[in-house]
Amino acid sequence: MKKLLIPVMVIAICVALYEQNRSDKNVYIIVIAIAIFMLGMMKLSSKTPSKNQESEDDNV
């Protein structure tokens, strides 16, 4: 999943940056590209363990 997600996020940011540099900007494309990037970052960061996970386990 991670192998597919990272290239999709890179393509989305490249599209957003390319669209931002054009003279006739399309805001909808930029917003969609940023949303795809943010959703990808959310999926990738959900697998990262929390710093407070050890203290939460002790409280239980």
PDB file of N, CA and C in Angstrom, residues 11-13 15-20 22 24-37:
ATOM      1  N   ILE A  11       2.782  12.738  -7.318  1.00  0.00           N
ATOM      2  CA  ILE A  11       2.113  13.209  -8.540  1.00  0.00           C
ATOM      3  C   ILE A  11       1.109  14.304  -8.206  1.00  0.00           C
ATOM      4  N   ALA A  12       0.371  14.148  -7.110  1.00  0.00           N
ATOM      5  CA  ALA A  12      -0.618  15.160  -6.725  1.00  0.00           C
ATOM      6  C   ALA A  12       0.052  16.494  -6.422  1.00  0.00           C
ATOM      7  N   ILE A  13       1.174  16.475  -5.717  1.00  0.00           N
ATOM      8  CA  ILE A  13       1.878  17.720  -5.410  1.00  0.00           C
ATOM      9  C   ILE A  13       2.468  18.326  -6.670  1.00  0.00           C
ATOM     10  N   VAL A  15       1.266  18.077  -9.692  1.00  0.00           N
ATOM     11  CA  VAL A  15       0.142  18.668 -10.417  1.00  0.00           C
ATOM     12  C   VAL A  15      -0.259  19.994  -9.779  1.00  0.00           C
ATOM     13  N   ALA A  16      -0.293  20.042  -8.458  1.00  0.00           N
ATOM     14  CA  ALA A  16      -0.669  21.279  -7.765  1.00  0.00           C
ATOM     15  C   ALA A  16       0.347  22.388  -8.033  1.00  0.00           C
ATOM     16  N   LEU A  17       1.628  22.052  -7.989  1.00  0.00           N
ATOM     17  CA  LEU A  17       2.655  23.060  -8.241  1.00  0.00           C
ATOM     18  C   LEU A  17       2.634  23.521  -9.701  1.00  0.00           C
ATOM     19  N   TYR A  18       2.438  22.583 -10.627  1.00  0.00           N
ATOM     20  CA  TYR A  18       2.350  22.950 -12.033  1.00  0.00           C
ATOM     21  C   TYR A  18       1.150  23.856 -12.289  1.00  0.00           C
ATOM     22  N   GLU A  19       0.041  23.508 -11.703  1.00  0.00           N
ATOM     23  CA  GLU A  19      -1.183  24.292 -11.902  1.00  0.00           C
ATOM     24  C   GLU A  19      -1.045  25.682 -11.270  1.00  0.00           C
ATOM     25  N   GLN A  20      -0.306  25.770 -10.207  1.00  0.00           N
ATOM     26  CA  GLN A  20      -0.134  27.050  -9.532  1.00  0.00           C
ATOM     27  C   GLN A  20       0.739  28.003 -10.349  1.00  0.00           C
ATOM     28  N   ARG A  22       0.817  28.181 -13.661  1.00  0.00           N
ATOM     29  CA  ARG A  22       0.176  28.570 -14.921  1.00  0.00           C
ATOM     30  C   ARG A  22      -0.468  29.934 -14.781  1.00  0.00           C
ATOM     31  N   ASP A  24      -3.412  30.817 -16.109  1.00  0.00           N
ATOM     32  CA  ASP A  24      -4.845  30.640 -15.832  1.00  0.00           C
ATOM     33  C   ASP A  24      -5.019  29.487 -14.840  1.00  0.00           C
ATOM     34  N   LYS A  25      -4.935  29.820 -13.564  1.00  0.00           N
ATOM     35  CA  LYS A  25      -4.993  28.814 -12.503  1.00  0.00           C
ATOM     36  C   LYS A  25      -6.407  28.250 -12.360  1.00  0.00           C
ATOM     37  N   ASN A  26      -6.480  26.949 -12.153  1.00  0.00           N
ATOM     38  CA  ASN A  26      -7.746  26.298 -11.865  1.00  0.00           C
ATOM     39  C   ASN A  26      -7.720  25.887 -10.392  1.00  0.00           C
ATOM     40  N   VAL A  27      -8.467  26.597  -9.587  1.00  0.00           N
ATOM     41  CA  VAL A  27      -8.436  26.396  -8.138  1.00  0.00           C
ATOM     42  C   VAL A  27      -8.936  25.007  -7.768  1.00  0.00           C
ATOM     43  N   TYR A  28      -9.884  24.471  -8.498  1.00  0.00           N
ATOM     44  CA  TYR A  28     -10.441  23.166  -8.166  1.00  0.00           C
ATOM     45  C   TYR A  28      -9.389  22.063  -8.297  1.00  0.00           C
ATOM     46  N   ILE A  29      -8.553  22.141  -9.313  1.00  0.00           N
ATOM     47  CA  ILE A  29      -7.503  21.134  -9.486  1.00  0.00           C
ATOM     48  C   ILE A  29      -6.499  21.234  -8.340  1.00  0.00           C
ATOM     49  N   ILE A  30      -6.144  22.447  -7.946  1.00  0.00           N
ATOM     50  CA  ILE A  30      -5.199  22.637  -6.848  1.00  0.00           C
ATOM     51  C   ILE A  30      -5.783  22.089  -5.549  1.00  0.00           C
ATOM     52  N   VAL A  31      -7.046  22.364  -5.287  1.00  0.00           N
ATOM     53  CA  VAL A  31      -7.690  21.886  -4.048  1.00  0.00           C
ATOM     54  C   VAL A  31      -7.770  20.367  -4.031  1.00  0.00           C
ATOM     55  N   ILE A  32      -8.112  19.760  -5.153  1.00  0.00           N
ATOM     56  CA  ILE A  32      -8.200  18.293  -5.224  1.00  0.00           C
ATOM     57  C   ILE A  32      -6.827  17.664  -5.023  1.00  0.00           C
ATOM     58  N   ALA A  33      -5.795  18.244  -5.633  1.00  0.00           N
ATOM     59  CA  ALA A  33      -4.437  17.715  -5.482  1.00  0.00           C
ATOM     60  C   ALA A  33      -3.974  17.817  -4.036  1.00  0.00           C
ATOM     61  N   ILE A  34      -4.253  18.929  -3.378  1.00  0.00           N
ATOM     62  CA  ILE A  34      -3.859  19.091  -1.978  1.00  0.00           C
ATOM     63  C   ILE A  34      -4.647  18.130  -1.087  1.00  0.00           C
ATOM     64  N   ALA A  35      -5.918  17.920  -1.398  1.00  0.00           N
ATOM     65  CA  ALA A  35      -6.727  16.976  -0.613  1.00  0.00           C
ATOM     66  C   ALA A  35      -6.193  15.552  -0.752  1.00  0.00           C
ATOM     67  N   ILE A  36      -5.789  15.171  -1.964  1.00  0.00           N
ATOM     68  CA  ILE A  36      -5.205  13.833  -2.166  1.00  0.00           C
ATOM     69  C   ILE A  36      -3.918  13.702  -1.366  1.00  0.00           C
ATOM     70  N   PHE A  37      -3.097  14.759  -1.382  1.00  0.00           N
ATOM     71  CA  PHE A  37      -1.850  14.724  -0.616  1.00  0.00           C
ATOM     72  C   PHE A  37      -2.128  14.609   0.880  1.00  0.00           C
TER      73      PHE A  37
END
